[in-house]
Amino acid sequence: MFRPGEKLLGKYEIEDRIGRGTFGDVYKARELLCDRRVAIKALRRHIYEEGAMQYVISELRTMSMLWGHPNIVSIHTVEQADLKFDDEANDFLVTDATEFGYLAYIVMEFVDGASLDKLLKEGKLPIESALNICLDICSGLVYAHENEVQM
C-alpha cells in the first residue's frame, strides 16, 4: 500500500487511498509533470493466475479504447509494475519487481464525488436521481457496444 506523499514511478505523488476492492487499490494522486489530479488503480498480482495475464492485458487494452464519452472514465495510460514486456517472447511476463505485488497501474481521470455504492448505502435514491443514473450508465454501455466492446 502506498502512503500520502510517496512518489510512484517518479511521476505521481500519492495523495490518498480512496478505494479498495478485490482486484486492487485505488489512489488519488497528482501527476507531477502535468500538475493534474488522477486516479490510479493498482491491480493486485496475487488475484490473477499466470495463465490469466492475456485476459488482463486484453481488458486493459479494451478499457483504454473507450475515451471521450462523458459517462466513461478516461484512461490516461497504463503503467507497468510487476508486468514487463519480454521482447524475445513478444509477450508480457510477471516479475517480482515491486514490494506491493501490483501487476500494473491504470492511470485515469479523477472524478470527484461519491461512488454509486456509497450513494446506495446512504439510503433509497429519489426516483429522478435513480433514473438519471440509469440513463447515464445505459449511455456509456451503448457507446461501448458501438465501439465493439462486449461487456
mmCIF file with all atom_site columns, C-alpha atoms in Angstrom, residues 3-111:
data_model
loop_
_atom_site.group_PDB
_atom_site.id
_atom_site.type_symbol
_atom_site.label_atom_id
_atom_site.label_alt_id
_atom_site.label_comp_id
_atom_site.label_asym_id
_atom_site.label_entity_id
_atom_site.label_seq_id
_atom_site.pdbx_PDB_ins_code
_atom_site.Cartn_x
_atom_site.Cartn_y
_atom_site.Cartn_z
_atom_site.occupancy
_atom_site.B_iso_or_equiv
_atom_site.pdbx_formal_charge
_atom_site.auth_seq_id
_atom_site.auth_comp_id
_atom_site.auth_asym_id
_atom_site.auth_atom_id
_atom_site.pdbx_PDB_model_num
ATOM 1   C CA . ARG A 1 3   ? 1.161   6.329   1.614   1.00 0.00 ? 3   ARG A CA 1
ATOM 2   C CA . PRO A 1 4   ? 0.397   10.022  1.067   1.00 0.00 ? 4   PRO A CA 1
ATOM 3   C CA . GLY A 1 5   ? 3.457   11.866  -0.199  1.00 0.00 ? 5   GLY A CA 1
ATOM 4   C CA . GLU A 1 6   ? 5.084   8.781   -1.743  1.00 0.00 ? 6   GLU A CA 1
ATOM 5   C CA . LYS A 1 7   ? 6.161   9.032   -5.368  1.00 0.00 ? 7   LYS A CA 1
ATOM 6   C CA . LEU A 1 8   ? 5.020   6.285   -7.710  1.00 0.00 ? 8   LEU A CA 1
ATOM 7   C CA . LEU A 1 9   ? 7.299   5.658   -10.694 1.00 0.00 ? 9   LEU A CA 1
ATOM 8   C CA . GLY A 1 10  ? 8.791   9.116   -10.138 1.00 0.00 ? 10  GLY A CA 1
ATOM 9   C CA . LYS A 1 11  ? 5.747   10.632  -11.904 1.00 0.00 ? 11  LYS A CA 1
ATOM 10  C CA . TYR A 1 12  ? 2.841   10.517  -9.492  1.00 0.00 ? 12  TYR A CA 1
ATOM 11  C CA . GLU A 1 13  ? 2.596   11.809  -5.929  1.00 0.00 ? 13  GLU A CA 1
ATOM 12  C CA . ILE A 1 14  ? 0.126   9.774   -3.888  1.00 0.00 ? 14  ILE A CA 1
ATOM 13  C CA . GLU A 1 15  ? -2.393  11.904  -2.005  1.00 0.00 ? 15  GLU A CA 1
ATOM 14  C CA . ASP A 1 16  ? -4.719  9.296   -0.526  1.00 0.00 ? 16  ASP A CA 1
ATOM 15  C CA . ARG A 1 17  ? -6.067  5.787   -0.934  1.00 0.00 ? 17  ARG A CA 1
ATOM 16  C CA . ILE A 1 18  ? -9.682  6.323   -1.991  1.00 0.00 ? 18  ILE A CA 1
ATOM 17  C CA . GLY A 1 19  ? -10.817 2.770   -2.604  1.00 0.00 ? 19  GLY A CA 1
ATOM 18  C CA . ARG A 1 20  ? -10.042 -0.875  -2.083  1.00 0.00 ? 20  ARG A CA 1
ATOM 19  C CA . GLY A 1 21  ? -11.618 -3.795  -3.860  1.00 0.00 ? 21  GLY A CA 1
ATOM 20  C CA . THR A 1 22  ? -10.991 -7.395  -4.757  1.00 0.00 ? 22  THR A CA 1
ATOM 21  C CA . PHE A 1 23  ? -8.821  -6.597  -7.761  1.00 0.00 ? 23  PHE A CA 1
ATOM 22  C CA . GLY A 1 24  ? -6.832  -3.657  -6.469  1.00 0.00 ? 24  GLY A CA 1
ATOM 23  C CA . ASP A 1 25  ? -6.405  -0.417  -4.615  1.00 0.00 ? 25  ASP A CA 1
ATOM 24  C CA . VAL A 1 26  ? -7.383  2.993   -5.979  1.00 0.00 ? 26  VAL A CA 1
ATOM 25  C CA . TYR A 1 27  ? -5.351  6.061   -5.136  1.00 0.00 ? 27  TYR A CA 1
ATOM 26  C CA . LYS A 1 28  ? -5.903  9.763   -5.654  1.00 0.00 ? 28  LYS A CA 1
ATOM 27  C CA . ALA A 1 29  ? -2.632  11.226  -6.914  1.00 0.00 ? 29  ALA A CA 1
ATOM 28  C CA . ARG A 1 30  ? -1.101  14.234  -8.587  1.00 0.00 ? 30  ARG A CA 1
ATOM 29  C CA . GLU A 1 31  ? 0.643   13.709  -11.897 1.00 0.00 ? 31  GLU A CA 1
ATOM 30  C CA . LEU A 1 32  ? 3.741   15.805  -11.331 1.00 0.00 ? 32  LEU A CA 1
ATOM 31  C CA . LEU A 1 33  ? 4.593   16.842  -14.895 1.00 0.00 ? 33  LEU A CA 1
ATOM 32  C CA . CYS A 1 34  ? 1.055   17.956  -15.815 1.00 0.00 ? 34  CYS A CA 1
ATOM 33  C CA . ASP A 1 35  ? 0.082   19.058  -12.298 1.00 0.00 ? 35  ASP A CA 1
ATOM 34  C CA . ARG A 1 36  ? -3.300  17.334  -12.549 1.00 0.00 ? 36  ARG A CA 1
ATOM 35  C CA . ARG A 1 37  ? -5.274  15.050  -10.262 1.00 0.00 ? 37  ARG A CA 1
ATOM 36  C CA . VAL A 1 38  ? -5.548  11.443  -11.402 1.00 0.00 ? 38  VAL A CA 1
ATOM 37  C CA . ALA A 1 39  ? -6.933  8.219   -10.026 1.00 0.00 ? 39  ALA A CA 1
ATOM 38  C CA . ILE A 1 40  ? -4.587  5.242   -10.100 1.00 0.00 ? 40  ILE A CA 1
ATOM 39  C CA . LYS A 1 41  ? -5.948  1.728   -9.863  1.00 0.00 ? 41  LYS A CA 1
ATOM 40  C CA . ALA A 1 42  ? -3.207  -0.651  -8.779  1.00 0.00 ? 42  ALA A CA 1
ATOM 41  C CA . LEU A 1 43  ? -4.056  -4.203  -9.889  1.00 0.00 ? 43  LEU A CA 1
ATOM 42  C CA . ARG A 1 44  ? -3.100  -6.800  -7.259  1.00 0.00 ? 44  ARG A CA 1
ATOM 43  C CA . ARG A 1 45  ? -0.822  -9.506  -8.621  1.00 0.00 ? 45  ARG A CA 1
ATOM 44  C CA . HIS A 1 46  ? -1.992  -12.364 -6.368  1.00 0.00 ? 46  HIS A CA 1
ATOM 45  C CA . ILE A 1 47  ? -5.573  -12.126 -7.705  1.00 0.00 ? 47  ILE A CA 1
ATOM 46  C CA . TYR A 1 48  ? -4.575  -13.197 -11.198 1.00 0.00 ? 48  TYR A CA 1
ATOM 47  C CA . GLU A 1 49  ? -3.219  -16.608 -12.129 1.00 0.00 ? 49  GLU A CA 1
ATOM 48  C CA . GLU A 1 50  ? -0.260  -16.501 -14.501 1.00 0.00 ? 50  GLU A CA 1
ATOM 49  C CA . GLY A 1 51  ? -2.419  -18.019 -17.244 1.00 0.00 ? 51  GLY A CA 1
ATOM 50  C CA . ALA A 1 52  ? -4.806  -15.083 -16.922 1.00 0.00 ? 52  ALA A CA 1
ATOM 51  C CA . MET A 1 53  ? -2.261  -12.457 -17.988 1.00 0.00 ? 53  MET A CA 1
ATOM 52  C CA . GLN A 1 54  ? -3.545  -12.367 -21.576 1.00 0.00 ? 54  GLN A CA 1
ATOM 53  C CA . TYR A 1 55  ? -7.034  -11.697 -20.197 1.00 0.00 ? 55  TYR A CA 1
ATOM 54  C CA . VAL A 1 56  ? -5.720  -8.869  -18.001 1.00 0.00 ? 56  VAL A CA 1
ATOM 55  C CA . ILE A 1 57  ? -3.839  -7.303  -20.910 1.00 0.00 ? 57  ILE A CA 1
ATOM 56  C CA . SER A 1 58  ? -6.881  -7.652  -23.171 1.00 0.00 ? 58  SER A CA 1
ATOM 57  C CA . GLU A 1 59  ? -9.065  -5.928  -20.567 1.00 0.00 ? 59  GLU A CA 1
ATOM 58  C CA . LEU A 1 60  ? -6.573  -3.076  -20.156 1.00 0.00 ? 60  LEU A CA 1
ATOM 59  C CA . ARG A 1 61  ? -6.454  -2.545  -23.912 1.00 0.00 ? 61  ARG A CA 1
ATOM 60  C CA . THR A 1 62  ? -10.241 -2.618  -24.119 1.00 0.00 ? 62  THR A CA 1
ATOM 61  C CA . MET A 1 63  ? -10.592 -0.069  -21.312 1.00 0.00 ? 63  MET A CA 1
ATOM 62  C CA . SER A 1 64  ? -8.117  2.267   -22.968 1.00 0.00 ? 64  SER A CA 1
ATOM 63  C CA . MET A 1 65  ? -10.152 2.281   -26.206 1.00 0.00 ? 65  MET A CA 1
ATOM 64  C CA . LEU A 1 66  ? -13.170 3.847   -24.509 1.00 0.00 ? 66  LEU A CA 1
ATOM 65  C CA . TRP A 1 67  ? -12.421 7.516   -24.050 1.00 0.00 ? 67  TRP A CA 1
ATOM 66  C CA . GLY A 1 68  ? -14.215 10.685  -24.954 1.00 0.00 ? 68  GLY A CA 1
ATOM 67  C CA . HIS A 1 69  ? -17.613 9.786   -23.523 1.00 0.00 ? 69  HIS A CA 1
ATOM 68  C CA . PRO A 1 70  ? -18.946 11.759  -20.544 1.00 0.00 ? 70  PRO A CA 1
ATOM 69  C CA . ASN A 1 71  ? -20.171 8.601   -18.776 1.00 0.00 ? 71  ASN A CA 1
ATOM 70  C CA . ILE A 1 72  ? -16.961 6.597   -19.103 1.00 0.00 ? 72  ILE A CA 1
ATOM 71  C CA . VAL A 1 73  ? -13.845 7.461   -17.133 1.00 0.00 ? 73  VAL A CA 1
ATOM 72  C CA . SER A 1 74  ? -10.950 8.267   -19.456 1.00 0.00 ? 74  SER A CA 1
ATOM 73  C CA . ILE A 1 75  ? -7.837  6.140   -19.155 1.00 0.00 ? 75  ILE A CA 1
ATOM 74  C CA . HIS A 1 76  ? -4.703  8.292   -19.466 1.00 0.00 ? 76  HIS A CA 1
ATOM 75  C CA . THR A 1 77  ? -2.224  5.422   -19.532 1.00 0.00 ? 77  THR A CA 1
ATOM 76  C CA . VAL A 1 78  ? -1.369  2.034   -18.122 1.00 0.00 ? 78  VAL A CA 1
ATOM 77  C CA . GLU A 1 79  ? 1.966   1.839   -16.318 1.00 0.00 ? 79  GLU A CA 1
ATOM 78  C CA . GLN A 1 80  ? 3.871   -1.383  -15.823 1.00 0.00 ? 80  GLN A CA 1
ATOM 79  C CA . ALA A 1 81  ? 4.534   -2.618  -12.322 1.00 0.00 ? 81  ALA A CA 1
ATOM 80  C CA . ASP A 1 82  ? 5.278   -6.343  -11.998 1.00 0.00 ? 82  ASP A CA 1
ATOM 81  C CA . LEU A 1 83  ? 4.151   -6.830  -15.584 1.00 0.00 ? 83  LEU A CA 1
ATOM 82  C CA . LYS A 1 84  ? 7.070   -6.467  -18.009 1.00 0.00 ? 84  LYS A CA 1
ATOM 83  C CA . PHE A 1 85  ? 7.267   -6.848  -21.774 1.00 0.00 ? 85  PHE A CA 1
ATOM 84  C CA . ASP A 1 86  ? 9.677   -9.552  -22.951 1.00 0.00 ? 86  ASP A CA 1
ATOM 85  C CA . ASP A 1 87  ? 10.947  -8.777  -26.471 1.00 0.00 ? 87  ASP A CA 1
ATOM 86  C CA . GLU A 1 88  ? 12.115  -12.365 -27.077 1.00 0.00 ? 88  GLU A CA 1
ATOM 87  C CA . ALA A 1 89  ? 8.776   -13.867 -26.097 1.00 0.00 ? 89  ALA A CA 1
ATOM 88  C CA . ASN A 1 90  ? 6.880   -10.926 -27.633 1.00 0.00 ? 90  ASN A CA 1
ATOM 89  C CA . ASP A 1 91  ? 4.586   -11.081 -24.637 1.00 0.00 ? 91  ASP A CA 1
ATOM 90  C CA . PHE A 1 92  ? 4.076   -9.723  -21.121 1.00 0.00 ? 92  PHE A CA 1
ATOM 91  C CA . LEU A 1 93  ? 5.557   -11.670 -18.234 1.00 0.00 ? 93  LEU A CA 1
ATOM 92  C CA . VAL A 1 94  ? 5.107   -11.320 -14.473 1.00 0.00 ? 94  VAL A CA 1
ATOM 93  C CA . THR A 1 95  ? 8.187   -10.308 -12.474 1.00 0.00 ? 95  THR A CA 1
ATOM 94  C CA . ASP A 1 96  ? 8.718   -9.684  -8.771  1.00 0.00 ? 96  ASP A CA 1
ATOM 95  C CA . ALA A 1 97  ? 9.754   -6.070  -9.209  1.00 0.00 ? 97  ALA A CA 1
ATOM 96  C CA . THR A 1 98  ? 7.578   -4.201  -6.694  1.00 0.00 ? 98  THR A CA 1
ATOM 97  C CA . GLU A 1 99  ? 7.262   -4.774  -2.981  1.00 0.00 ? 99  GLU A CA 1
ATOM 98  C CA . PHE A 1 100 ? 3.457   -4.437  -3.079  1.00 0.00 ? 100 PHE A CA 1
ATOM 99  C CA . GLY A 1 101 ? 2.757   -7.075  -5.722  1.00 0.00 ? 101 GLY A CA 1
ATOM 100 C CA . TYR A 1 102 ? 0.913   -4.927  -8.245  1.00 0.00 ? 102 TYR A CA 1
ATOM 101 C CA . LEU A 1 103 ? 0.791   -6.040  -11.892 1.00 0.00 ? 103 LEU A CA 1
ATOM 102 C CA . ALA A 1 104 ? 0.048   -2.675  -13.429 1.00 0.00 ? 104 ALA A CA 1
ATOM 103 C CA . TYR A 1 105 ? -1.247  0.799   -12.634 1.00 0.00 ? 105 TYR A CA 1
ATOM 104 C CA . ILE A 1 106 ? -4.216  2.145   -14.557 1.00 0.00 ? 106 ILE A CA 1
ATOM 105 C CA . VAL A 1 107 ? -3.884  5.935   -14.537 1.00 0.00 ? 107 VAL A CA 1
ATOM 106 C CA . MET A 1 108 ? -7.227  7.544   -15.230 1.00 0.00 ? 108 MET A CA 1
ATOM 107 C CA . GLU A 1 109 ? -9.240  10.685  -14.962 1.00 0.00 ? 109 GLU A CA 1
ATOM 108 C CA . PHE A 1 110 ? -10.059 11.575  -11.360 1.00 0.00 ? 110 PHE A CA 1
ATOM 109 C CA . VAL A 1 111 ? -13.774 12.129  -10.863 1.00 0.00 ? 111 VAL A CA 1
#
